[in-house]
Amino acid sequence: MTKGDIADGKMSISSLPEVEPAPATPMLRRRSEDVHYEADLVERQGWLQNMINQIPDFIYAKDLEGRFLFGNHAVVVNNGLSHLKDLVGRTDFEFLPSDVARIATEVERRVAETGQPHFGGEELAFRGDGERWLMITRVPLRDASGTIVGIVGASRDITEQKSAERRMRSQSYLLEMIARGTPLPEVLEELARMIAEFAQGVHAAVLTITPESGQLRLAAAPTLNEEYRRRVNATFIDMAVMDLAVTTKALKLAFDQADVSELDHECQCLAISDTDGRVEGVLALYSSEGARCRPGFSDFVSIAVYMAGIAISRHRAEARIGFLADHDPLTGMANRAFFGSKAHPCNADS
C-alpha cells in the first residue's frame, strides 16, 4: 500500500501529509505584547501604590476645586477614615477648622493658578490631640497635554522638631537670665510660667527651702491664685526628712482647698537639687485628667528642674559671698568692712 492509500476504509496516521506550522502574524505578536505590557503596568502600579502607602509622610492629590483625588494611607488615617474611597471627593473643610482649611485652600489655589510650586511651608494644623506642625510642599498636577488639573501635596510632621526648638529657646533664655544675675524669684517665676505654657490643664509651682527653718516656702506659682499661695505658705512642710509622698499630699490638699479649678488635679512633686546634689526645693505639677501636653513636655520639665537647681545654687553662692565679704569666715562675726559700710556718713567726714 502506498502513501495516501486507504485500507479497509481507514487511512493510516503515518500516511497523513506533513504540514508546516503557519508563522505568527505581526498582529498576533503585537496583541500578545500588549497583554504582557498591560499586566506589567498593573503590577507596577500596585507596587507604586503600596510603596506610597508605606511612607509615613502625607501624600495626596486634589482637583482644582480642592477635592481629594488620591491620598496615601497616612492621609486616610490622619483624617479619621478607614478607606481611600471615603476620602475621594471631599475637601479640607470637612476635616479641619474653617480658618485652617481656608489658608491651605488659598495656597493651593495660587499654585494651581500660577503653576509655581510652593516648597517647604510650615503650617500649624490642629487635631483633637492638640497642635501639630507640618512642613508642606505643593506642586501643580498636570495632565498629558500639560494642562494644570489640580495640585499634588506632600506634608511631613515636624511637631517634634518644632517642640525641640522651643525647648532649646526656653533653656537658652533661662540660662541667660541666670548668667545675667536676674533675681531668683524672677527666674523661678519665668520657669514655672514656661512649664504651664507647654501644656494645657497643667499648673506649676516652685517651692524652695528656707535655710533658717528648713521649711518649704512658695517661690513661684504664676498660674495659681492668691488663696493657693496663702494656704501653701501656711502649711508646715519640714524638709529635714525628705519625704516627697508627704509633701505631695500636703500640696495637693492646699490646691484643692484653694478652689483653683473645678476639675480634679493630680499632684506630682519633683525634688530640685543643687550642683552638689543637695535638695534645695520642690517643683509641684498639678495636672487635670484632660491635660494635653506638647511633645517633649517631660524632657522640658527635667530641664526646668535642673535649671532651677542651677539658679538656686547661684543665688546661695552669691548670698554666701556677700556674707563672707562682711563677716569672719571662722566665727561668722561682722568684720571691719561690715561696720565700715554701716557707719554713718557723718563719721566718715569727721
Tab-separated table of C-alpha atoms in Angstrom:
chain	number	residue	atom	x	y	z
A	1	MET	CA	0.000	0.000	0.000
A	2	THR	CA	1.431	3.365	-0.972
A	3	LYS	CA	1.346	6.647	0.920
A	4	GLY	CA	-2.150	8.017	0.864
A	5	ASP	CA	-3.848	4.646	0.135
A	6	ILE	CA	-6.878	3.589	2.152
A	7	ALA	CA	-7.188	0.097	3.551
A	8	ASP	CA	-10.492	-1.168	4.886
A	9	GLY	CA	-11.850	2.373	4.586
A	10	LYS	CA	-9.234	3.732	7.002
A	11	MET	CA	-6.184	5.887	6.498
A	12	SER	CA	-3.039	5.282	8.437
A	13	ILE	CA	-1.927	8.226	10.628
A	14	SER	CA	1.580	7.765	9.401
A	15	SER	CA	0.349	8.343	5.929
A	16	LEU	CA	-1.011	11.867	6.676
A	17	PRO	CA	0.845	14.596	4.840
A	18	GLU	CA	3.245	16.726	6.932
A	19	VAL	CA	2.056	20.331	7.332
A	20	GLU	CA	4.391	23.224	8.256
A	21	PRO	CA	3.068	25.425	11.144
A	22	ALA	CA	1.877	28.815	9.954
A	23	PRO	CA	4.138	31.658	11.031
A	24	ALA	CA	2.675	34.102	13.670
A	25	THR	CA	1.329	37.229	12.059
A	26	PRO	CA	2.556	40.691	13.252
A	27	MET	CA	-0.940	41.447	14.606
A	28	LEU	CA	-0.932	38.377	16.857
A	29	ARG	CA	2.547	39.193	18.172
A	30	ARG	CA	1.509	42.797	18.904
A	31	ARG	CA	-1.606	41.671	20.721
A	32	SER	CA	0.420	39.290	22.878
A	33	GLU	CA	2.939	42.016	23.700
A	34	ASP	CA	0.138	44.421	24.654
A	35	VAL	CA	-1.339	41.873	27.055
A	36	HIS	CA	2.031	41.367	28.738
A	37	TYR	CA	2.642	45.144	28.867
A	38	GLU	CA	-0.757	45.838	30.452
A	39	ALA	CA	-0.218	43.096	33.016
A	40	ASP	CA	3.230	44.513	33.809
A	41	LEU	CA	1.811	48.035	34.071
A	42	VAL	CA	-0.896	46.930	36.504
A	43	GLU	CA	1.723	45.170	38.625
A	44	ARG	CA	3.963	48.247	38.630
A	45	GLN	CA	1.053	50.475	39.619
A	46	GLY	CA	0.350	48.115	42.501
A	47	TRP	CA	3.975	48.370	43.611
A	48	LEU	CA	3.867	52.159	43.398
A	49	GLN	CA	0.681	52.454	45.439
A	50	ASN	CA	1.968	50.016	48.045
A	51	MET	CA	5.247	51.935	48.264
A	52	ILE	CA	3.463	55.278	48.722
A	53	ASN	CA	1.236	53.781	51.400
A	54	GLN	CA	4.318	52.697	53.366
A	55	ILE	CA	5.633	56.264	53.538
A	56	PRO	CA	4.725	57.986	56.850
A	57	ASP	CA	4.522	61.410	55.186
A	58	PHE	CA	1.155	62.655	53.932
A	59	ILE	CA	0.946	62.423	50.101
A	60	TYR	CA	-2.192	63.474	48.246
A	61	ALA	CA	-3.635	64.956	45.063
A	62	LYS	CA	-6.579	67.352	44.678
A	63	ASP	CA	-8.513	68.748	41.752
A	64	LEU	CA	-8.998	72.450	41.041
A	65	GLU	CA	-11.965	72.552	43.435
A	66	GLY	CA	-9.863	71.272	46.313
A	67	ARG	CA	-11.434	67.813	46.277
A	68	PHE	CA	-9.227	64.859	47.078
A	69	LEU	CA	-8.367	62.672	44.093
A	70	PHE	CA	-5.923	60.470	45.977
A	71	GLY	CA	-4.326	60.130	49.380
A	72	ASN	CA	-1.894	57.592	50.765
A	73	HIS	CA	-2.658	55.532	53.842
A	74	ALA	CA	-1.199	58.212	56.176
A	75	VAL	CA	-3.646	60.816	54.816
A	76	VAL	CA	-6.608	58.459	55.123
A	77	VAL	CA	-5.827	57.530	58.746
A	78	ASN	CA	-4.918	61.108	59.715
A	79	ASN	CA	-8.381	62.237	58.676
A	80	GLY	CA	-10.038	59.550	60.779
A	81	LEU	CA	-11.026	57.338	57.841
A	82	SER	CA	-10.505	53.673	57.000
A	83	HIS	CA	-10.556	53.568	53.212
A	84	LEU	CA	-9.399	55.774	50.360
A	85	LYS	CA	-12.901	55.755	48.866
A	86	ASP	CA	-14.119	57.635	51.955
A	87	LEU	CA	-11.611	60.429	51.229
A	88	VAL	CA	-12.001	60.907	47.476
A	89	GLY	CA	-14.281	63.816	46.571
A	90	ARG	CA	-14.104	65.510	49.974
A	91	THR	CA	-12.317	68.746	50.918
A	92	ASP	CA	-10.225	70.040	53.831
A	93	PHE	CA	-13.246	71.927	55.155
A	94	GLU	CA	-14.756	68.573	56.153
A	95	PHE	CA	-11.734	67.675	58.288
A	96	LEU	CA	-10.096	70.900	59.512
A	97	PRO	CA	-11.243	74.050	61.324
A	98	SER	CA	-12.536	76.525	58.729
A	99	ASP	CA	-9.759	79.087	59.286
A	100	VAL	CA	-7.021	76.456	58.862
A	101	ALA	CA	-8.719	74.946	55.793
A	102	ARG	CA	-9.122	78.411	54.261
A	103	ILE	CA	-5.382	79.103	54.497
A	104	ALA	CA	-4.494	75.758	52.892
A	105	THR	CA	-7.049	76.290	50.126
A	106	GLU	CA	-5.658	79.727	49.310
A	107	VAL	CA	-2.103	78.416	48.985
A	108	GLU	CA	-3.241	75.551	46.741
A	109	ARG	CA	-5.269	77.951	44.574
A	110	ARG	CA	-2.185	80.104	43.956
A	111	VAL	CA	-0.127	77.042	42.991
A	112	ALA	CA	-2.791	75.924	40.514
A	113	GLU	CA	-3.253	79.415	39.029
A	114	THR	CA	0.411	80.378	38.706
A	115	GLY	CA	1.932	76.955	38.093
A	116	GLN	CA	4.612	77.845	40.623
A	117	PRO	CA	5.355	75.204	43.289
A	118	HIS	CA	5.227	76.024	46.986
A	119	PHE	CA	8.154	74.423	48.799
A	120	GLY	CA	8.681	73.808	52.496
A	121	GLY	CA	5.955	75.959	54.017
A	122	GLU	CA	5.434	75.397	57.753
A	123	GLU	CA	1.804	75.324	58.815
A	124	LEU	CA	0.105	74.790	62.149
A	125	ALA	CA	-2.654	72.185	61.995
A	126	PHE	CA	-4.951	71.290	64.872
A	127	ARG	CA	-6.339	67.897	65.740
A	128	GLY	CA	-8.230	66.576	68.714
A	129	ASP	CA	-4.967	65.647	70.455
A	130	GLY	CA	-3.543	69.176	70.233
A	131	GLU	CA	-1.496	71.220	67.821
A	132	ARG	CA	0.619	69.760	65.043
A	133	TRP	CA	3.253	71.394	62.844
A	134	LEU	CA	3.587	70.311	59.224
A	135	MET	CA	6.159	71.138	56.546
A	136	ILE	CA	4.212	71.146	53.290
A	137	THR	CA	5.258	71.116	49.633
A	138	ARG	CA	2.694	71.632	46.854
A	139	VAL	CA	3.268	71.368	43.093
A	140	PRO	CA	0.899	71.630	40.103
A	141	LEU	CA	-0.764	68.434	38.824
A	142	ARG	CA	-0.783	68.341	35.005
A	143	ASP	CA	-2.475	66.032	32.517
A	144	ALA	CA	-0.867	64.518	29.411
A	145	SER	CA	-1.265	67.772	27.487
A	146	GLY	CA	0.426	69.830	30.231
A	147	THR	CA	-2.785	71.475	31.433
A	148	ILE	CA	-2.970	72.037	35.194
A	149	VAL	CA	-5.813	69.943	36.574
A	150	GLY	CA	-5.029	70.167	40.292
A	151	ILE	CA	-2.204	70.010	42.809
A	152	VAL	CA	-0.035	67.329	44.391
A	153	GLY	CA	0.944	67.809	48.025
A	154	ALA	CA	3.406	66.194	50.416
A	155	SER	CA	3.409	67.019	54.142
A	156	ARG	CA	5.827	65.970	56.856
A	157	ASP	CA	5.049	66.122	60.575
A	158	ILE	CA	7.694	68.349	62.205
A	159	THR	CA	5.907	68.773	65.547
A	160	GLU	CA	8.731	67.081	67.453
A	161	GLN	CA	11.317	69.266	65.739
A	162	LYS	CA	9.390	72.456	66.498
A	163	SER	CA	8.950	71.376	70.103
A	164	ALA	CA	12.686	70.701	70.415
A	165	GLU	CA	13.424	74.165	69.013
A	166	ARG	CA	11.074	75.699	71.546
A	167	ARG	CA	12.700	73.794	74.387
A	168	MET	CA	16.125	74.978	73.282
A	169	ARG	CA	14.955	78.605	73.137
A	170	SER	CA	13.408	78.350	76.593
A	171	GLN	CA	16.513	76.690	78.006
A	172	SER	CA	18.767	79.364	76.476
A	173	TYR	CA	16.589	82.139	77.848
A	174	LEU	CA	16.653	80.696	81.371
A	175	LEU	CA	20.431	80.281	81.231
A	176	GLU	CA	20.742	83.867	80.058
A	177	MET	CA	18.640	85.060	82.992
A	178	ILE	CA	20.821	83.109	85.423
A	179	ALA	CA	24.053	84.367	83.815
A	180	ARG	CA	22.844	87.972	83.979
A	181	GLY	CA	22.241	87.598	87.683
A	182	THR	CA	18.461	88.016	87.442
A	183	PRO	CA	16.923	87.808	90.934
A	184	LEU	CA	15.983	84.265	91.877
A	185	PRO	CA	12.211	84.927	92.260
A	186	GLU	CA	12.060	86.244	88.675
A	187	VAL	CA	13.928	83.231	87.297
A	188	LEU	CA	11.683	80.752	89.093
A	189	GLU	CA	8.547	82.670	88.096
A	190	GLU	CA	9.544	82.527	84.432
A	191	LEU	CA	10.446	78.850	84.740
A	192	ALA	CA	7.046	77.928	86.205
A	193	ARG	CA	5.278	80.008	83.544
A	194	MET	CA	7.139	78.193	80.737
A	195	ILE	CA	6.138	74.813	82.144
A	196	ALA	CA	2.471	75.839	82.245
A	197	GLU	CA	2.695	77.050	78.622
A	198	PHE	CA	3.991	73.664	77.484
A	199	ALA	CA	0.708	72.012	78.426
A	200	GLN	CA	-2.992	72.759	78.723
A	201	GLY	CA	-4.575	71.925	82.066
A	202	VAL	CA	-1.270	71.946	83.950
A	203	HIS	CA	-0.150	74.307	86.729
A	204	ALA	CA	3.369	74.558	88.112
A	205	ALA	CA	4.632	75.830	91.452
A	206	VAL	CA	8.207	76.119	92.705
A	207	LEU	CA	8.941	75.919	96.407
A	208	THR	CA	12.348	76.479	97.989
A	209	ILE	CA	13.735	75.507	101.385
A	210	THR	CA	14.427	78.401	103.731
A	211	PRO	CA	17.915	77.924	105.252
A	212	GLU	CA	16.830	79.200	108.668
A	213	SER	CA	13.840	76.921	109.307
A	214	GLY	CA	14.335	74.140	106.776
A	215	GLN	CA	10.714	74.511	105.647
A	216	LEU	CA	9.304	74.814	102.161
A	217	ARG	CA	8.093	78.247	101.098
A	218	LEU	CA	6.409	79.162	97.835
A	219	ALA	CA	8.753	80.921	95.419
A	220	ALA	CA	6.729	80.959	92.183
A	221	ALA	CA	3.232	79.994	91.024
A	222	PRO	CA	2.255	82.308	88.140
A	223	THR	CA	-0.950	80.491	87.153
A	224	LEU	CA	-2.278	79.851	90.665
A	225	ASN	CA	-4.433	82.157	92.753
A	226	GLU	CA	-3.648	84.082	95.939
A	227	GLU	CA	-5.598	81.633	98.061
A	228	TYR	CA	-3.287	78.863	96.969
A	229	ARG	CA	-0.260	80.969	97.849
A	230	ARG	CA	-1.690	81.746	101.257
A	231	ARG	CA	-2.538	78.128	102.047
A	232	VAL	CA	0.834	76.771	100.871
A	233	ASN	CA	2.793	79.266	102.968
A	234	ALA	CA	0.582	78.463	105.933
A	235	THR	CA	1.315	74.744	105.573
A	236	PHE	CA	4.206	73.406	107.627
A	237	ILE	CA	6.329	71.168	105.399
A	238	ASP	CA	9.560	70.209	107.117
A	239	MET	CA	12.206	69.081	104.629
A	240	ALA	CA	14.613	67.869	107.293
A	241	VAL	CA	13.300	64.408	106.480
A	242	MET	CA	12.975	64.231	102.689
A	243	ASP	CA	9.599	62.605	102.012
A	244	LEU	CA	8.092	63.529	98.643
A	245	ALA	CA	4.962	61.468	99.327
A	246	VAL	CA	4.124	63.569	102.393
A	247	THR	CA	4.993	66.773	100.527
A	248	THR	CA	2.788	65.789	97.584
A	249	LYS	CA	-0.155	65.076	99.854
A	250	ALA	CA	0.182	68.427	101.643
A	251	LEU	CA	0.463	70.430	98.403
A	252	LYS	CA	-2.469	68.563	96.840
A	253	LEU	CA	-4.615	69.496	99.844
A	254	ALA	CA	-3.607	73.158	99.534
A	255	PHE	CA	-4.526	73.129	95.835
A	256	ASP	CA	-7.941	71.554	96.463
A	257	GLN	CA	-8.788	73.935	99.302
A	258	ALA	CA	-7.808	76.974	97.215
A	259	ASP	CA	-10.532	76.236	94.623
A	260	VAL	CA	-8.122	76.806	91.750
A	261	SER	CA	-10.204	74.715	89.364
A	262	GLU	CA	-13.462	72.822	89.260
A	263	LEU	CA	-11.592	69.896	87.737
A	264	ASP	CA	-9.735	67.417	89.890
A	265	HIS	CA	-5.961	67.666	89.518
A	266	GLU	CA	-3.284	65.158	90.360
A	267	CYS	CA	-0.183	66.442	92.091
A	268	GLN	CA	3.348	65.307	91.340
A	269	CYS	CA	6.403	66.620	93.179
A	270	LEU	CA	9.955	66.576	91.857
A	271	ALA	CA	12.956	67.346	94.043
A	272	ILE	CA	15.145	70.279	92.985
A	273	SER	CA	18.806	69.664	93.790
A	274	ASP	CA	21.783	71.994	93.620
A	275	THR	CA	25.028	71.233	91.799
A	276	ASP	CA	26.243	69.218	94.817
A	277	GLY	CA	23.125	67.044	94.912
A	278	ARG	CA	21.673	68.724	97.987
A	279	VAL	CA	17.876	69.158	97.849
A	280	GLU	CA	17.013	72.854	97.727
A	281	GLY	CA	13.335	72.793	96.816
A	282	VAL	CA	10.428	71.116	95.065
A	283	LEU	CA	8.626	71.516	91.747
A	284	ALA	CA	4.918	70.758	92.132
A	285	LEU	CA	2.958	69.877	88.979
A	286	TYR	CA	-0.839	69.882	89.052
A	287	SER	CA	-2.438	68.214	86.018
A	288	SER	CA	-6.109	67.638	85.255
A	289	GLU	CA	-7.426	64.408	83.766
A	290	GLY	CA	-7.857	66.043	80.354
A	291	ALA	CA	-4.467	67.766	80.345
A	292	ARG	CA	-2.852	67.974	76.908
A	293	CYS	CA	0.920	68.229	76.874
A	294	ARG	CA	3.060	69.275	73.941
A	295	PRO	CA	5.572	66.747	72.612
A	296	GLY	CA	8.699	66.795	74.737
A	297	PHE	CA	6.897	68.084	77.840
A	298	SER	CA	8.588	65.564	80.152
A	299	ASP	CA	12.000	66.475	78.742
A	300	PHE	CA	11.358	70.162	79.316
A	301	VAL	CA	10.243	69.536	82.906
A	302	SER	CA	13.503	67.668	83.540
A	303	ILE	CA	15.446	70.600	82.065
A	304	ALA	CA	13.439	73.055	84.170
A	305	VAL	CA	14.196	71.167	87.384
A	306	TYR	CA	17.900	71.174	86.501
A	307	MET	CA	17.802	74.907	85.692
A	308	ALA	CA	16.050	75.647	88.958
A	309	GLY	CA	18.853	73.857	90.800
A	310	ILE	CA	21.472	75.962	88.985
A	311	ALA	CA	19.596	79.182	89.747
A	312	ILE	CA	19.222	78.333	93.426
A	313	SER	CA	22.896	77.312	93.674
A	314	ARG	CA	23.984	80.621	92.172
A	315	HIS	CA	21.682	82.544	94.494
A	316	ARG	CA	23.014	80.701	97.537
A	317	ALA	CA	26.624	81.220	96.378
A	318	GLU	CA	26.114	84.940	95.841
A	319	ALA	CA	24.486	85.265	99.243
A	320	ARG	CA	27.387	83.348	100.810
A	321	ILE	CA	29.974	85.531	99.063
A	322	GLY	CA	28.154	88.645	100.187
A	323	PHE	CA	28.102	87.344	103.751
A	324	LEU	CA	31.812	86.454	103.773
A	325	ALA	CA	32.686	89.891	102.443
A	326	ASP	CA	31.376	91.411	105.700
A	327	HIS	CA	31.913	88.586	108.197
A	328	ASP	CA	34.740	86.466	109.528
A	329	PRO	CA	34.646	83.023	107.816
A	330	LEU	CA	35.538	81.186	111.062
A	331	THR	CA	33.466	82.945	113.682
A	332	GLY	CA	30.754	84.386	111.467
A	333	MET	CA	31.076	87.687	113.294
A	334	ALA	CA	30.902	91.001	111.439
A	335	ASN	CA	34.266	92.381	110.380
A	336	ARG	CA	35.525	95.939	109.866
A	337	ALA	CA	34.185	96.071	106.343
A	338	PHE	CA	30.698	95.433	107.681
A	339	PHE	CA	30.930	98.152	110.311
A	340	GLY	CA	32.555	100.494	107.829
A	341	SER	CA	29.679	100.093	105.406
A	342	LYS	CA	27.165	100.608	108.180
A	343	ALA	CA	28.905	103.678	109.624
A	344	HIS	CA	27.033	106.960	109.411
A	345	PRO	CA	28.271	109.320	106.684
A	346	CYS	CA	28.891	111.989	109.319
A	347	ASN	CA	31.504	109.743	110.951
A	348	ALA	CA	33.345	109.451	107.687
A	349	ASP	CA	33.531	113.286	107.434
A	350	SER	CA	34.933	113.604	110.942
